[in-house]
Short mmCIF file of C-alpha atoms in Angstrom, two decimals:
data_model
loop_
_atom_site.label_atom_id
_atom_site.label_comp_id
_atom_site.label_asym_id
_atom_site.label_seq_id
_atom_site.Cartn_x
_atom_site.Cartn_y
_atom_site.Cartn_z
CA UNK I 1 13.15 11.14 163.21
CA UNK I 2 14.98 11.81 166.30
CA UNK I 3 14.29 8.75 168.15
CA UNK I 4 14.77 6.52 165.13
CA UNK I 5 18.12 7.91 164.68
CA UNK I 6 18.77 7.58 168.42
CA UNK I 7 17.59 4.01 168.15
CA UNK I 8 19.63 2.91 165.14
CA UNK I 9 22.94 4.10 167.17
CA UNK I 10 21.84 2.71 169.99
CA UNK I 11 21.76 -0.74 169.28
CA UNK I 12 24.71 -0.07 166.25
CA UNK I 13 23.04 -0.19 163.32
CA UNK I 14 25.56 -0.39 160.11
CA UNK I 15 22.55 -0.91 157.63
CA UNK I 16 19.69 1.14 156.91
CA UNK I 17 17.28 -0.16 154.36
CA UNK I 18 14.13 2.15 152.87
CA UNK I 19 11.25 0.29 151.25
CA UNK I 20 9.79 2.19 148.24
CA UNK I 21 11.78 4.68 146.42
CA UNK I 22 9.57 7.61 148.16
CA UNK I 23 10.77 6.14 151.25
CA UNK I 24 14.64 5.99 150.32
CA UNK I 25 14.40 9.49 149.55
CA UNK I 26 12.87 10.37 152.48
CA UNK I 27 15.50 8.72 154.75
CA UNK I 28 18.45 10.10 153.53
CA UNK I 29 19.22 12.46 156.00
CA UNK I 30 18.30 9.45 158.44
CA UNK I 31 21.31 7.46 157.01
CA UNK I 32 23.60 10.32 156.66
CA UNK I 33 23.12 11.64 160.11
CA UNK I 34 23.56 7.87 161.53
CA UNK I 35 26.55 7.54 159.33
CA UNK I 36 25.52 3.67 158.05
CA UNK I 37 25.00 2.08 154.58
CA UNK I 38 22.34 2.66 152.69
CA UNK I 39 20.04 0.21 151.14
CA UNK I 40 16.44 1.02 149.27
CA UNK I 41 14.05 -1.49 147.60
CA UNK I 42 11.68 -0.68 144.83
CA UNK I 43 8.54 -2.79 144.41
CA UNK I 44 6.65 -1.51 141.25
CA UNK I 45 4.74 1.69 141.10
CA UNK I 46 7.51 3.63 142.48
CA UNK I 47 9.52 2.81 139.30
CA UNK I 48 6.52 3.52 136.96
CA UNK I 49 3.85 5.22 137.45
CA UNK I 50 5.31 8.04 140.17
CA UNK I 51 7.45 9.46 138.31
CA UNK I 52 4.99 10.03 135.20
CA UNK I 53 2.73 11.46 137.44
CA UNK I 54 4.85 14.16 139.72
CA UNK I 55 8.06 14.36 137.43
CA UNK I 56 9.62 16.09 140.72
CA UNK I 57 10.21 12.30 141.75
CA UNK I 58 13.16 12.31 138.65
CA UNK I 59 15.24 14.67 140.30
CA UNK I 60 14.62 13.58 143.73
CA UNK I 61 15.51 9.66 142.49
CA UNK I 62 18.55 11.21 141.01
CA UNK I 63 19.63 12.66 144.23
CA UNK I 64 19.14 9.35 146.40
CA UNK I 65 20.66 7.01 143.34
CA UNK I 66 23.72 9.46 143.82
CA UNK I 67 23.91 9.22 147.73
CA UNK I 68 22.46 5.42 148.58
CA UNK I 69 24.78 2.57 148.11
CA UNK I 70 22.35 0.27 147.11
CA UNK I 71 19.02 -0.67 145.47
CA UNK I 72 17.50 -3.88 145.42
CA UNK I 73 14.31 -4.90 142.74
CA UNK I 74 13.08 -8.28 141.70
CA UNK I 75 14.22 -9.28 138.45
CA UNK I 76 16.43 -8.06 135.57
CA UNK I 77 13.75 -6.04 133.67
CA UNK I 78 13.24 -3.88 137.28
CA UNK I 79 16.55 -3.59 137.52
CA UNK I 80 16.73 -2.10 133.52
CA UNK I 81 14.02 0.40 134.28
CA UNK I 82 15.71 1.75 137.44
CA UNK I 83 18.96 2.22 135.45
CA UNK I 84 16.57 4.09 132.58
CA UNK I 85 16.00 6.26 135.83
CA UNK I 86 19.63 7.71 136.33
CA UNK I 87 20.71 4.72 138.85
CA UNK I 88 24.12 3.65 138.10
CA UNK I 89 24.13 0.28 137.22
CA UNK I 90 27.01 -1.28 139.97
CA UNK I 91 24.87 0.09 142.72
CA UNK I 92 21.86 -2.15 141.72
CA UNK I 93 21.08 -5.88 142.17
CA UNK I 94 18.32 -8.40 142.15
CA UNK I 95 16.68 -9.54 144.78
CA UNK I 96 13.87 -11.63 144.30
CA UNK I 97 10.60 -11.99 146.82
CA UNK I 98 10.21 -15.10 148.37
CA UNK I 99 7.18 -16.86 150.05
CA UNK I 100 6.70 -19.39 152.68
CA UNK I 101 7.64 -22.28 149.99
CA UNK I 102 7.79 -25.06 153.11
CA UNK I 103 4.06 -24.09 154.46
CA UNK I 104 2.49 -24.21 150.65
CA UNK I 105 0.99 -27.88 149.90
CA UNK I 106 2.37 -28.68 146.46
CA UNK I 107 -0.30 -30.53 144.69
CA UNK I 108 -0.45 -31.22 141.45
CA UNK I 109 -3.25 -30.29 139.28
CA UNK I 110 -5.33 -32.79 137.84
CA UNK I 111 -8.43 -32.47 135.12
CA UNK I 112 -10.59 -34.67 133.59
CA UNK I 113 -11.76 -33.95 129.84
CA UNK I 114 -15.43 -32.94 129.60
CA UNK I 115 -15.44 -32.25 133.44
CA UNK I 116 -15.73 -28.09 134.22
CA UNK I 117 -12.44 -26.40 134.14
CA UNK I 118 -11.91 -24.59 137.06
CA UNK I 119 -9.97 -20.99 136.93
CA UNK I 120 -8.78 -18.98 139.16
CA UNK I 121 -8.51 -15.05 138.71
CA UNK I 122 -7.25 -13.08 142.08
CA UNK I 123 -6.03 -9.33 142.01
CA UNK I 124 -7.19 -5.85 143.10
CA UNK I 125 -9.34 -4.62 139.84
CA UNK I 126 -6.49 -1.97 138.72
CA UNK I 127 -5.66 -2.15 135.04
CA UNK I 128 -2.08 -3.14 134.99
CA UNK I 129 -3.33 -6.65 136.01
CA UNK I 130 -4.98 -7.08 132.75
CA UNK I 131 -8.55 -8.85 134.47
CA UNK I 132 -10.74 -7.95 130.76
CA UNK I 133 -8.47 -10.13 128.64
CA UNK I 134 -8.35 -12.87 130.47
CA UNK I 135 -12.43 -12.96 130.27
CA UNK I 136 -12.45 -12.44 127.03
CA UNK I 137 -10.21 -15.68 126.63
CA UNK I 138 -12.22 -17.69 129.09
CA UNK I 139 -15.50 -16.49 127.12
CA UNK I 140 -13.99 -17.91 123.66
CA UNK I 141 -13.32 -20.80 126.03
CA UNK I 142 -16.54 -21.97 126.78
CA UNK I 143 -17.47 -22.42 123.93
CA UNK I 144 -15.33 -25.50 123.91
CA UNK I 145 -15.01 -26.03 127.04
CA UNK I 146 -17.13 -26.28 130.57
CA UNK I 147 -15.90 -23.82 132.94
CA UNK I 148 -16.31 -22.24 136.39
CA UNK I 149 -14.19 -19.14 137.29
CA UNK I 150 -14.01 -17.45 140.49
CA UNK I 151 -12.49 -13.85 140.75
CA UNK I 152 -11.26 -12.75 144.08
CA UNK I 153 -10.61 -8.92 144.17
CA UNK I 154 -12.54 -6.11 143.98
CA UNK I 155 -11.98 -2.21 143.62
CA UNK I 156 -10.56 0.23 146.40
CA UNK I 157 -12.21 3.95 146.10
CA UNK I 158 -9.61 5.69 143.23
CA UNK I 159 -11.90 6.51 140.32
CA UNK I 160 -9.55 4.74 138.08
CA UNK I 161 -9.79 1.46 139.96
CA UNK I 162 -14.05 2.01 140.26
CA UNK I 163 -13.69 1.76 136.34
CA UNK I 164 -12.17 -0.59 135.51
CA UNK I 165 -14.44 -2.42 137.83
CA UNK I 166 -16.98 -1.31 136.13
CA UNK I 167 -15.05 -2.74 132.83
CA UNK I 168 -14.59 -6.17 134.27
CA UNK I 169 -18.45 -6.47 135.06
CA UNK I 170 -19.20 -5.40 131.36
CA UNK I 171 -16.71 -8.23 130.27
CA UNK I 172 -18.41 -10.47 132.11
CA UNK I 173 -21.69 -9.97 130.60
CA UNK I 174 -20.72 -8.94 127.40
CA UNK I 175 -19.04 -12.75 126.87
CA UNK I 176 -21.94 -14.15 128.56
CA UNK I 177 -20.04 -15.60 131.47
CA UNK I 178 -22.63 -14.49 134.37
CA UNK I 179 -23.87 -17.71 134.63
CA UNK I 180 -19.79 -19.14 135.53
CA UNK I 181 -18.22 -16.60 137.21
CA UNK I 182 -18.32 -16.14 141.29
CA UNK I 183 -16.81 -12.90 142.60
CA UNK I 184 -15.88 -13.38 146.27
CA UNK I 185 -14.43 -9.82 146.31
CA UNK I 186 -11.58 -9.00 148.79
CA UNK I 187 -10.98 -12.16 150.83
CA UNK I 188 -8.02 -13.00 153.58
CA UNK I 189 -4.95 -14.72 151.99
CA UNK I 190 -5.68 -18.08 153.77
CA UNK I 191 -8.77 -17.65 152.27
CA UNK I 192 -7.37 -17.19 148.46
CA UNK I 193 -4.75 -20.48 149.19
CA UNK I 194 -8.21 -22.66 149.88
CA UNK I 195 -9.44 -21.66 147.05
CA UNK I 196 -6.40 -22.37 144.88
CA UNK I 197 -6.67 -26.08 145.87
CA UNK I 198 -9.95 -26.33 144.49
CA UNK I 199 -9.30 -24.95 141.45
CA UNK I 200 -7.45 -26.22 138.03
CA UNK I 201 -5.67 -22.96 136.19
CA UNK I 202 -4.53 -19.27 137.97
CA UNK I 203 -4.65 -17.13 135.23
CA UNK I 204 -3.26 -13.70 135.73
CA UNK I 205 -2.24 -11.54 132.33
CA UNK I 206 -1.07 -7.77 133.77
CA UNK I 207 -0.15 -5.13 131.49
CA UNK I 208 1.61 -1.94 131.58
CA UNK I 209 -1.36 0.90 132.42
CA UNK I 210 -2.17 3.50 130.49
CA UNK I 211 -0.46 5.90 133.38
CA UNK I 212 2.17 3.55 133.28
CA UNK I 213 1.52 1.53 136.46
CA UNK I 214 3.23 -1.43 136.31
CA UNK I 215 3.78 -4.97 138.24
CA UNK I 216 7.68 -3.61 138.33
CA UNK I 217 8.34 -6.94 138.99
CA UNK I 218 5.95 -9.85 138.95
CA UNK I 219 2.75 -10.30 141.71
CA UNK I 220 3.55 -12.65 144.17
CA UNK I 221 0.45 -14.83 143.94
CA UNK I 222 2.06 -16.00 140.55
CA UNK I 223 4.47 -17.17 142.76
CA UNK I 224 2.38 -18.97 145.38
CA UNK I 225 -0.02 -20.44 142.90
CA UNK I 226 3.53 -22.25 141.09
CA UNK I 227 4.30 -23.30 144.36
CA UNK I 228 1.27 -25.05 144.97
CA UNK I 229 1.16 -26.83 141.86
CA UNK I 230 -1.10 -25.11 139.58
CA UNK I 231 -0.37 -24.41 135.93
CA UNK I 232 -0.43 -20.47 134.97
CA UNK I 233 -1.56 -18.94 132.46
CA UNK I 234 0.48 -14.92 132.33
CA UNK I 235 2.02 -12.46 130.08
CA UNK I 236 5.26 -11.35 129.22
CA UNK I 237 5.11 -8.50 131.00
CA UNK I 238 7.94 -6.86 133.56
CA UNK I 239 9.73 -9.58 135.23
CA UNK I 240 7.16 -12.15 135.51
CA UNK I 241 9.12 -14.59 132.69
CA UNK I 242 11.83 -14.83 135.36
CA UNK I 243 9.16 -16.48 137.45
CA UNK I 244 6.87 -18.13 135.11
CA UNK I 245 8.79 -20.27 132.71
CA UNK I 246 7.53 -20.04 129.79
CA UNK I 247 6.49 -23.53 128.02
CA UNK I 248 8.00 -25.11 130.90
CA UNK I 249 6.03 -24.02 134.16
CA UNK I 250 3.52 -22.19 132.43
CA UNK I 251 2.71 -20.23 129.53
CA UNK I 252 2.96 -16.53 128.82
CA UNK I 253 1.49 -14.49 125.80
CA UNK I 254 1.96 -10.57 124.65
CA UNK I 255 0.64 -8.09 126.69
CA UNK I 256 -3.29 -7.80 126.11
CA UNK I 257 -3.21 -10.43 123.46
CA UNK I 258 -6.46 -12.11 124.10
CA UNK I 259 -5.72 -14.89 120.97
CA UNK I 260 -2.60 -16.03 122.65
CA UNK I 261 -4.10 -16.73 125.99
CA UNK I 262 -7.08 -18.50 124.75
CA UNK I 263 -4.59 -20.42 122.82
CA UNK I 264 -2.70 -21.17 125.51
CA UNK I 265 -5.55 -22.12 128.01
CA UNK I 266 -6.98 -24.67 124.86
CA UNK I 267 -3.48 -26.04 125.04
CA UNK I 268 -3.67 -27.13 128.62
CA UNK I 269 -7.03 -29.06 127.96
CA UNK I 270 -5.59 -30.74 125.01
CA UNK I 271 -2.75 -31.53 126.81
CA UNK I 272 -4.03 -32.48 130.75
CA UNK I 273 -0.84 -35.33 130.70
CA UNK I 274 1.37 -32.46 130.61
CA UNK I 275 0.12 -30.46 133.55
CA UNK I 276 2.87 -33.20 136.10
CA UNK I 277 5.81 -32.25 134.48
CA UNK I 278 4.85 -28.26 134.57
CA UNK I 279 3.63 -28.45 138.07
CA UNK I 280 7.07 -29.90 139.50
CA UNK I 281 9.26 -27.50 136.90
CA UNK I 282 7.29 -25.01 138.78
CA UNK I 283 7.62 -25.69 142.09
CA UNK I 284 11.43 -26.62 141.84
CA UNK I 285 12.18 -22.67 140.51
CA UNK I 286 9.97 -21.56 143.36
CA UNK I 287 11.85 -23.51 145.61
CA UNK I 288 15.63 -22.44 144.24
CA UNK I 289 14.39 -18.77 143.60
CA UNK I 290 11.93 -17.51 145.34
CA UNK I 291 12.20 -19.36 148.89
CA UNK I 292 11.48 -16.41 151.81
CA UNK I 293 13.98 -18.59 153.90
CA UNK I 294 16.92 -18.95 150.74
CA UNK I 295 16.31 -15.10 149.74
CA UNK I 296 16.48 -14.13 153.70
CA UNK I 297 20.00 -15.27 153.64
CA UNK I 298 20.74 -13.80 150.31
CA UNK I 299 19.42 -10.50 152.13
CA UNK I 300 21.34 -10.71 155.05
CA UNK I 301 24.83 -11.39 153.07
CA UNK I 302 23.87 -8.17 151.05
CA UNK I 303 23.90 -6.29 154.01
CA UNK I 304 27.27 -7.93 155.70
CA UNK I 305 29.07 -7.28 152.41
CA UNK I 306 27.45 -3.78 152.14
CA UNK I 307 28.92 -3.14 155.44
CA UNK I 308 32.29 -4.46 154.93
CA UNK I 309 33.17 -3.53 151.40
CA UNK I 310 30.85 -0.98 149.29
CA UNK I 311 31.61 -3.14 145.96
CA UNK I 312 28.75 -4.75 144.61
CA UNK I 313 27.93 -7.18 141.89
CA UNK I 314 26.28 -5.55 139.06
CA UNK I 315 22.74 -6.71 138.48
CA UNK I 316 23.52 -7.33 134.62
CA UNK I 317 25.97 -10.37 135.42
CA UNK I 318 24.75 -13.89 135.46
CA UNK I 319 20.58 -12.87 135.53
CA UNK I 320 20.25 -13.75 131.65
CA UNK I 321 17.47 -16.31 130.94
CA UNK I 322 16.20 -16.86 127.54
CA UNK I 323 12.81 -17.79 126.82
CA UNK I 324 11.68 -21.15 126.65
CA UNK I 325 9.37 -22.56 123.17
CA UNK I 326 5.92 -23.66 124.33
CA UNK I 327 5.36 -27.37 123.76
CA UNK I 328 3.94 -29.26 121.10
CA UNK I 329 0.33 -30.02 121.73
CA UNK I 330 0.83 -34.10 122.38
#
């Protein structure tokens, strides 16, 4: 602690920023001893699922929303369940993620009736991202339709995570989808962006856990998988409707609703002339929103205002967006 406080002065540091809300607690004494701003970004569990599960995290969040000047999440619905935490709402703002939009190939999906949909399913097997339902809508699928999914992911060692494993394999067999379904397990990302091109639908429903784990905001593959072209198939669940437009990029249904994805998934094969105009809706929001470069500079005049003047923009103006209908099957 020493040396990063000796560090921070030495090369004049105005701006400390704490990733994780743990971690923003942790360093306030860092930031008060240095004598700088204070910035801390939640990401998702932090929000959630710690403080259900060692309430002591209540009090501590109430300490560091009442000392930090600033905390950054990724959409408006974060930023609501932060507040619900004691944070006062004109020291919060949005901030959203961005990927490497200008090194993602944007290609445009493209399927051929009575050809084998190919889906793509990718996230560590934890509940919250909802893996069951969407086999169980792919298994209603194929009865209508040919299909080959591929599931990248697997489970780390927490007994919860080893079960719902364990849940996903039953899925599997239980809708008779052994003989269509590759798991590749844990694979590199460069890995998971080959496989994207090859594929026609992402399809990635989370839901809020029964411990309350959350996506906080939204995963960022949604984001990369938009980028690259490829319609997806979600939920309305935590901020992910700021990225996935509904009926216009892609399509979201309720939270474990297994009807509304398979009805949204038979919409895209009834409506394969429709996948163009979602694919460049897609990447255009990707591009104005969720750009690593655009959000970099976003960040940085954060921190120059932060530094300057301590008044910041409350999250709750100008981050309304209203749902889109989904479109009329053609």
């Amino acid at each position: 602690a020493h040396s990063f406080i000796t560090l921070g002065r030495a090369i004049g540091a105005r701006v400390l920023h704490s990733h994780f809300g743990p971690g923003g607690w942790t360093d306030l004494g860092h930031a008060r001893r240095m004598g700088v701003r204070h910035v801390v970004t939640f990401y998702g569990f932090d929000v959630n699922h710690l403080p259900l599960s060692d309430p002591v995290w209540y009090a501590r969040y109430r300490e560091m929303f009442a000392a930090v000047d600033l905390v950054l999440c990724e959409g408006p619905h974060f930023a609501g369940s932060v507040a619900a935490l004691g944070c006062p709402t004109h020291k919060i703002k949005v901030q959203h993620l961005g990927v490497a939009v200008e090194q993602i190939r944007f290609e445009p999906r493209q399927w051929q009736p009575g050809t084998p949909l190919r889906v793509l399913i990718s996230g560590t097997f934890t509940e919250k991202k909802g893996i069951p339902y969407a086999l169980e809508a792919l298994g209603e699928l194929r009865r209508e339709v040919p299909l080959e999914i591929t599931v990248i992911g697997d489970a780390d060692e927490q007994p919860r995570n080893q079960e719902e494993k364990r849940r996903i394999l039953a899925t599997i067999r239980r809708c008779g989808l052994e003989a269509c379904v590759r798991m590749l397990g844990f694979r590199p990302h460069v890995e998971l962006h080959l496989e994207a091109y090859r594929h026609h639908v992402f399809v990635s429903p989370s839901v809020t856990a029964a411990d309350g784990d959350t996506e906080g905001g939204a995963p960022v593959t949604i984001i990369e998988m938009l980028a690259t072209g490829m319609p997806v198939v979600s939920s309305l669940h935590c901020d992910i409707p700021g990225v996935v437009q509904d009926g216009v990029s892609g399509l979201l249904a309720p939270e474990r609703d297994v009807g509304g994805l398979l009805g949204h998934l038979r919409w895209l094969t009834q409506n394969p002339a429709r996948w163009q105009a979602m694919a460049q809706a897609g990447r255009a929001h990707i591009e104005a929103e969720f750009n690593a470069a655009v959000q970099g500079e976003r960040l940085a005049a954060l921190y120059a205002g932060l530094a300057a003047d301590p008044t910041i923009t409350s999250w709750q103006e100008g981050w309304a967006s209203p749902r889109k209908k989904l479109p009329q099957a053609d």
